[in-house]
Amino acid sequence: MLKLNFKPIFATIPKKLKISTLPLSVSSSLQSVRENVSNNLITSINPLSPPTSAYIHLPFCRKRCHYCDFPIVALGSMNQFEDDPRIINYVQLICREIKATKPISTTNPPLETLFFGGGTPSLVPPKLVSSIIQVLKENFGVCSNAEISIEMDPGTFDEMKMRELLELGVNRVSLGVQAFQQELLKKCGRAHGLEEVHDAIGIVKSSGLENWSLDLISSLPHQTLEMWEESLELAVKASPTHVSVYDLQVEQGTKFGNLYTPGEFPLPSETQSAEFYKMASKTLSKAGYEHYEISSYCKKGYMCKHNVTYWQNRAFYGFGLGSASYLGGMRFSRPKKMKEYMGYVQDLEDGLVLNYQQNIHVDTKDLAMDVVMLSLRTSVGLHLKSFGESFGSSLVSSLCKTFQPHVASGHVVPLDVKQISLNADEFNSILSDEGKIEDVVAYIRLSDPEGFLLSNELISSAFGVIAP
Amino acid sequence: MARGISGITIPQLISVNTHHRNCCINSLSCFATNLTTSSCSSSFSLYNDKWKGRRYENIVCKAASVVGAEETTQSKDDIIVGQSRLLKVPISNIRNFSIIAHIDHGKSTLADKLLQVTGTVEKREMKEQFLDNMDLERERGITIKLQAARMRYVNEKQPYCLNLIDTPGHVDFSYEVSRSLAACEGALLVVDASQGVEAQTLANVYLALENNLEIIIVLNKIDLPGAEPDRVSQEIEEVGSSLQLIGLDCSEAIYCSAKEGIGINEILDAIVKKVPPPPDTADNPLRALIFDSYYDPYRGVIVYFRVIDGTIRKGDRIYFMASGKDYYADEIGVLSPNQLQVDELYAGEVGYLSASIRSVADARVGDTITQYGRKAVQSLPGYKEATPMVFCGLFAELRDALEKLQLNDAALKFEPETSSAMGFGFRCGFLGLLHMEIVQFHKGDLVTANYTLPVKTRSTDFVASKLPTISSSRLFKSLERLEREYNLNLITTAPSVVYQVNCVNGDTVECSNPSALPEPGRRKSIEEPYVKMVGDFFDQLKSRSKGYASMEYSFVGYRESDLVKLDIQINGDRVDPLATIVHKDKAYAVGRALTQKLKELIPRQMFKVPIQATIGAKVIASEALSAIRKDVLSKCYGGDITRKKKLLKKQAEGKKRMKAIGKVDVPQEAFMAVLKLEKEVL
């Protein structure tokens, strides 16, 4: 029964799919990653290479935020979760899942990035986090200089917990501030107030941790441009190495989904919402942050390496309730309900399900869509040469032609090999000579902020070219 | 396609669907017969699951009728039973009849009962056995659309051959109904004893009388507690006398309950006694009337016909008089109700033929079949030309599909159309409206409302909602009774319409608003442009009258009129399919309505899009579509991109369904806007 539910997402496929290996990739030169990472953020389109990243889902929260539709487990408002059996049992379960997952390749390279997401992973006692890392080390190996990120919420940790986490190897924190206004935090149903936000920033900064991200949400109900400006300024003042700016999405089934309609009061209008986005881009760029992905900003060299794995369409493991993995070209999401997830782990141990299959066929069109949608989210954009090598030069040329009017309107930017942007006239003249496109135009990217703002429109046009 | 044809409300499409389904199931059943029952039954039971619900009862009934198909293979007894119906009877003992009824008045139940009582389908015990053992055949039962059934009935020791010819379920197919009726000499008028006379009952009576059919009135469902047979028969008489219909004498109405089997034998006896036999014209040159046909992917077009004159034999070279094509009749047979092969059919008989007819256009419904070697002088008259009721443009390579459609539904009209914006396509329903450059069709034949008709209360709310803009109480009153009038005369305000009123004193007055019409006493007739029919008028009429209203119209010809061409420009590009011809006085209103509608229908683009209505170079109405400022920028949390990708794919699909006009993506709905305008402006 279960087996049926977990069949590969990609079922069919041409065997001779050509996978180009790029000379530059994040993993190729580990020592100099930080220096080179910006240049190296180009699209690797080899999802079949062995995974070196793992996402671990820790679903516990004190309560559900009003906008949240992730698979979480609300624990309630007590203060100590040290011995909560729900957490202990879950961690045991996730360790079983990790153990039951066989390394995908014989070379079995050690993991280079771990990402503890949630939920609120900072609610999980550090010793339990440590046990997960231990199991990962045993099963796959973890590089000594691996990026180990954890999401933390204000009000869920103190200096001590912070120190413990750092001691067990965590070297990157993603702090869920979301807003710097007490009334907005309350309206979002956050389990913390503004005071805890400032405390948390203080704890993180004083811990000596260098690489941390401050996460904000824009377009919240009742949020004004002034509030957003204030949030951005305070975020800059906290001087994290990374800022994530997520645009609020009103999901069906959430409290916000029941209460609000996008574009209607108290949510900002589409125009206001676009203003928020532009303001973030402007303010953070001015403060020295690079807008390297639609919703991510970082100081030079501080990209989230784990997330870069996603944008490069590379393989990654996923463990825990509702988490997604991408192994051997196959995307797979675990059950979102705890009971089903337990059954899944049991089946995995019993060999009844596989979360990946060897030599499965990957649909070329789907792969091309993945590459386009992921790479166009980044500031580097789509590397045309490698895309052409994998999917054919004619696709590159029709893609460019589709984007021609958008280059003219400034939503799409072609870049030459030196990453210098080409203007519409130059681009048009290059398009007349199909053979030359990939040599002259190295990348196609969406402009910041106009192109990023209309990314769905632009990417879906590209989809129309890939699968006419 | 569903999007593209949203303007079509024609149940034709529905009937086509069933035909297609029939074809597909036919082919399935062909396979099935070659396989073992056990291996097939599982796949068929899966299929069966889709057929749950209301239709189930019907299916079982019709499934029962398929038993005949098995007669030839099942047992020797059955062969005899089946063949008895193939036995020839004298022409004087043939009765061809159909059953006409309002929807849900029990037509199919009665038909099934007649088949059962005459032994055309299995008896109860056989049926049970059949249901138990033959899942497969039951499935096949679905495929049999009862088009005609030959029944054997013995009355006073005389064997009779009764041919029941089914009429399409929906009376709006007056054309289809008329074809079926033209193949008969009599009709059972089934009236629900509790519901009484309904609009469609009357419409059917008119059609039956037009075809000179002997009408036998059957009051059905008398077993129901709410049945009021006396009231209903009185009602029929009242209506009948007020309409001065001859022959609707309810004193001889048969009280029946098809469900309970009450009155079935009386009906059969009445058919034998009252319905006249077909004229004996077997020696004349062959003339056979096609009353239905469908496309079978294995055998080509299967034609259902009634032999009017002469004789048709297996192997005959036959000639279709309208299409001018000739074929050899490979197989002829009768429908009982499954197809049973015979060697010949003579005047008065009803049957089917298969002649490897490949092109669907060669054997159109309504055509006359004759012998190639001995052609009839004249084709059969009496088929009423279909009048399209709804219209729309279809842009896609649909010629084959439309031709197949047309085979089953001659009421469908279509013409190829080319448009710079939409490519090749067809304008369906239009009877030559394409070449309406300056001349426009005028609708005529406007019967002034009949003041002697009784006013039915149920008609008032319909009229009130249908004609909210008409202020003249006198006009309002005169319209109120239209619901009962078959040849109704509705005056409505369509935005593009100017009426032409012919007055008693010979004056002709043009009138753009019905409230400004001259006094009824001064009016001789009112003519209105055919263009009003374009769009969803019929749809509206049907829905607002809850299906009670029926409508007919005819042309009086072309009239010169003060018309202008209204163009639509989207982002500066003229869009041909949106251009419309309107009366000069209505241009502004239409222009405004159209641009507003288009603004609603065209999704916002990445840039601002002006939408303008122009006459020549002059802009008469203008709207602007603002640019999209921002997409939904969802993050792909935890690397899970599947949901986002699905949304993007959907968005890409949506774009594909749209038509690029210059840089602007315009959805199909926008092209329907012209047609839908009436609804918005009324």
Coordinates of N, CA, C and O in Angstrom, one line a residue, chain A residues 55 69 117-118 151 246-247 249 251 270-271 273 278 310 331 366 369-370 373 377 411 452-457 460-461 467, chain B residues 604-606 627-645 648-649 651-653 655-656 663:
Chain A
Y55 N 18.8 18.2 4.7 CA 17.9 19.0 5.4 C 17.2 18.1 6.5 O 16.8 17.0 6.2
D69 N 1.8 27.1 7.2 CA 1.1 25.8 6.8 C 2.1 24.7 6.7 O 1.9 23.7 5.9
G117 N 15.8 22.7 10.0 CA 14.7 23.7 9.8 C 13.5 23.2 10.5 O 13.5 22.1 11.0
G118 N 12.5 24.0 10.5 CA 11.3 23.6 11.2 C 10.0 24.2 10.8 O 10.0 24.7 9.6
E151 N 17.7 26.9 12.5 CA 16.7 27.9 12.6 C 16.4 28.1 14.1 O 16.2 27.2 14.8
Y246 N 11.2 37.3 3.3 CA 10.2 36.5 2.7 C 8.9 37.3 2.6 O 8.5 38.1 3.5
D247 N 8.4 37.2 1.4 CA 7.1 37.9 1.1 C 6.0 37.0 1.6 O 5.9 35.9 1.3
Q249 N 3.0 34.9 2.2 CA 2.0 34.2 1.4 C 0.9 33.7 2.2 O 1.0 33.1 3.2
E251 N -1.7 31.3 2.8 CA -2.0 30.0 2.3 C -3.4 29.5 2.8 O -3.8 29.9 3.8
E270 N -1.2 45.1 -4.0 CA -0.1 44.6 -4.8 C 1.0 45.6 -5.0 O 2.2 45.3 -4.9
T271 N 0.5 46.8 -5.2 CA 1.5 47.9 -5.4 C 2.3 48.2 -4.2 O 3.5 48.3 -4.3
S273 N 2.9 46.1 -1.8 CA 3.7 44.9 -1.6 C 5.0 45.0 -2.5 O 6.0 44.6 -2.0
K278 N 10.8 46.4 -3.2 CA 11.8 47.3 -3.7 C 12.6 47.9 -2.6 O 13.8 48.2 -2.8
Y310 N 20.1 24.1 -3.4 CA 18.8 24.0 -4.0 C 18.8 24.8 -5.3 O 18.3 24.3 -6.4
R331 N 12.5 13.6 -6.9 CA 12.1 14.5 -5.8 C 11.0 13.7 -5.0 O 10.2 13.0 -5.6
D366 N 11.2 18.1 -17.6 CA 11.1 18.5 -16.2 C 12.4 19.0 -15.6 O 12.4 19.9 -14.8
M369 N 13.0 22.4 -16.7 CA 12.2 23.4 -16.0 C 12.7 23.6 -14.6 O 12.8 24.8 -14.1
D370 N 13.2 22.6 -13.9 CA 13.8 22.8 -12.6 C 15.0 23.7 -12.7 O 15.1 24.6 -11.9
M373 N 13.7 27.3 -13.4 CA 13.0 28.0 -12.3 C 13.9 28.2 -11.1 O 13.8 29.2 -10.4
R377 N 16.0 32.2 -10.1 CA 15.8 32.9 -8.8 C 17.0 33.6 -8.3 O 17.0 34.4 -7.3
H411 N 13.2 43.7 -17.7 CA 12.9 42.6 -16.7 C 13.9 41.5 -16.7 O 14.1 40.8 -15.7
F452 N 12.8 40.2 -10.7 CA 12.5 39.3 -9.5 C 11.0 39.4 -9.2 O 10.3 38.4 -8.8
L453 N 10.5 40.6 -9.2 CA 9.1 40.9 -8.8 C 8.1 40.1 -9.7 O 7.0 39.8 -9.3
L454 N 8.5 40.0 -11.0 CA 7.6 39.3 -11.9 C 8.2 37.9 -12.3 O 8.0 37.4 -13.4
S455 N 8.8 37.3 -11.4 CA 9.5 36.0 -11.7 C 8.6 35.0 -12.2 O 8.9 34.2 -13.1
N456 N 7.4 34.9 -11.6 CA 6.4 33.9 -12.0 C 6.1 34.0 -13.5 O 6.0 33.1 -14.3
E457 N 5.8 35.3 -13.9 CA 5.4 35.6 -15.3 C 6.5 35.1 -16.2 O 6.3 34.5 -17.2
S460 N 7.3 31.3 -16.1 CA 6.2 30.5 -16.7 C 6.3 30.7 -18.2 O 6.0 29.8 -19.0
S461 N 6.8 31.8 -18.7 CA 7.0 32.0 -20.1 C 8.0 31.0 -20.6 O 7.9 30.4 -21.7
A467 N 8.2 23.3 -22.6 CA 7.1 22.3 -22.9 C 6.0 22.9 -23.7 O 5.0 23.3 -23.1
Chain B
R604 N -4.0 40.9 -16.4 CA -3.0 42.0 -16.4 C -1.7 41.5 -16.9 O -1.3 40.3 -16.7
Q605 N -1.0 42.3 -17.6 CA 0.3 41.9 -18.2 C 1.4 42.6 -17.5 O 1.2 43.4 -16.5
M606 N 2.6 42.4 -17.9 CA 3.7 43.1 -17.3 C 3.8 44.6 -17.6 O 4.7 45.2 -17.1
A627 N -0.6 47.5 -15.2 CA 0.5 46.4 -15.2 C 0.5 45.6 -13.9 O 0.1 46.1 -12.9
I628 N 0.9 44.4 -14.0 CA 1.1 43.6 -12.8 C 2.4 44.2 -12.1 O 3.4 44.5 -12.7
R629 N 2.3 44.4 -10.8 CA 3.4 45.0 -10.1 C 4.3 43.9 -9.5 O 5.4 44.0 -9.4
K630 N 3.6 42.8 -9.1 CA 4.4 41.8 -8.4 C 3.7 40.4 -8.4 O 2.5 40.3 -8.4
D631 N 4.5 39.4 -8.6 CA 4.0 38.0 -8.6 C 4.0 37.5 -7.1 O 4.6 38.2 -6.2
V632 N 3.5 36.4 -7.0 CA 3.6 35.7 -5.6 C 5.0 35.1 -5.5 O 5.4 34.2 -6.3
L633 N 5.8 35.7 -4.6 CA 7.2 35.2 -4.6 C 7.4 34.2 -3.5 O 8.0 34.5 -2.5
S634 N 6.9 33.0 -3.7 CA 7.0 32.0 -2.7 C 8.4 31.5 -2.6 O 9.1 31.4 -3.5
K635 N 8.8 31.2 -1.3 CA 10.1 30.6 -1.2 C 10.0 29.1 -1.4 O 8.9 28.6 -1.3
C636 N 11.1 28.5 -1.7 CA 11.0 27.0 -1.8 C 11.6 26.4 -0.6 O 12.8 26.0 -0.6
Y637 N 10.8 26.4 0.5 CA 11.4 26.0 1.8 C 11.8 24.6 1.8 O 11.1 23.7 1.3
G638 N 13.0 24.4 2.4 CA 13.5 23.0 2.6 C 13.7 22.4 1.2 O 13.7 21.2 1.1
G639 N 13.9 23.2 0.2 CA 14.2 22.7 -1.1 C 13.0 22.1 -1.8 O 13.1 21.5 -2.9
D640 N 11.8 22.2 -1.2 CA 10.7 21.6 -1.8 C 10.1 22.5 -2.9 O 9.4 23.5 -2.6
I641 N 10.4 22.2 -4.1 CA 10.0 23.1 -5.2 C 8.8 22.6 -6.0 O 8.3 23.2 -6.9
T642 N 8.3 21.4 -5.5 CA 7.3 20.8 -6.3 C 6.0 21.6 -6.4 O 5.4 21.7 -7.5
R643 N 5.6 22.2 -5.3 CA 4.4 23.0 -5.4 C 4.5 24.2 -6.2 O 3.7 24.6 -7.0
K644 N 5.7 24.9 -6.0 CA 5.9 26.1 -6.8 C 6.0 25.7 -8.3 O 5.4 26.5 -9.2
K645 N 6.6 24.6 -8.6 CA 6.7 24.2 -10.0 C 5.4 23.9 -10.6 O 5.1 24.3 -11.8
L648 N 3.8 27.2 -11.4 CA 4.3 27.8 -12.6 C 3.9 27.1 -13.9 O 3.6 27.7 -14.9
K649 N 3.8 25.7 -13.8 CA 3.4 25.0 -14.9 C 1.9 25.3 -15.3 O 1.6 25.5 -16.5
Q651 N 0.5 28.1 -14.7 CA 0.5 29.5 -15.3 C 0.9 29.4 -16.7 O 0.4 30.1 -17.6
A652 N 1.9 28.5 -17.0 CA 2.4 28.3 -18.4 C 1.3 27.8 -19.2 O 1.0 28.2 -20.4
E653 N 0.5 26.8 -18.7 CA -0.6 26.2 -19.4 C -1.7 27.3 -19.7 O -2.2 27.3 -20.8
K655 N -1.2 30.4 -20.2 CA -0.7 31.2 -21.2 C -0.9 30.6 -22.6 O -1.2 31.3 -23.6
K656 N -0.7 29.3 -22.6 CA -0.9 28.6 -23.9 C -2.3 28.7 -24.4 O -2.5 28.7 -25.6
K663 N 1.8 41.9 -28.1 CA 2.5 41.5 -27.0 C 1.6 41.0 -25.9 O 2.0 40.6 -24.8

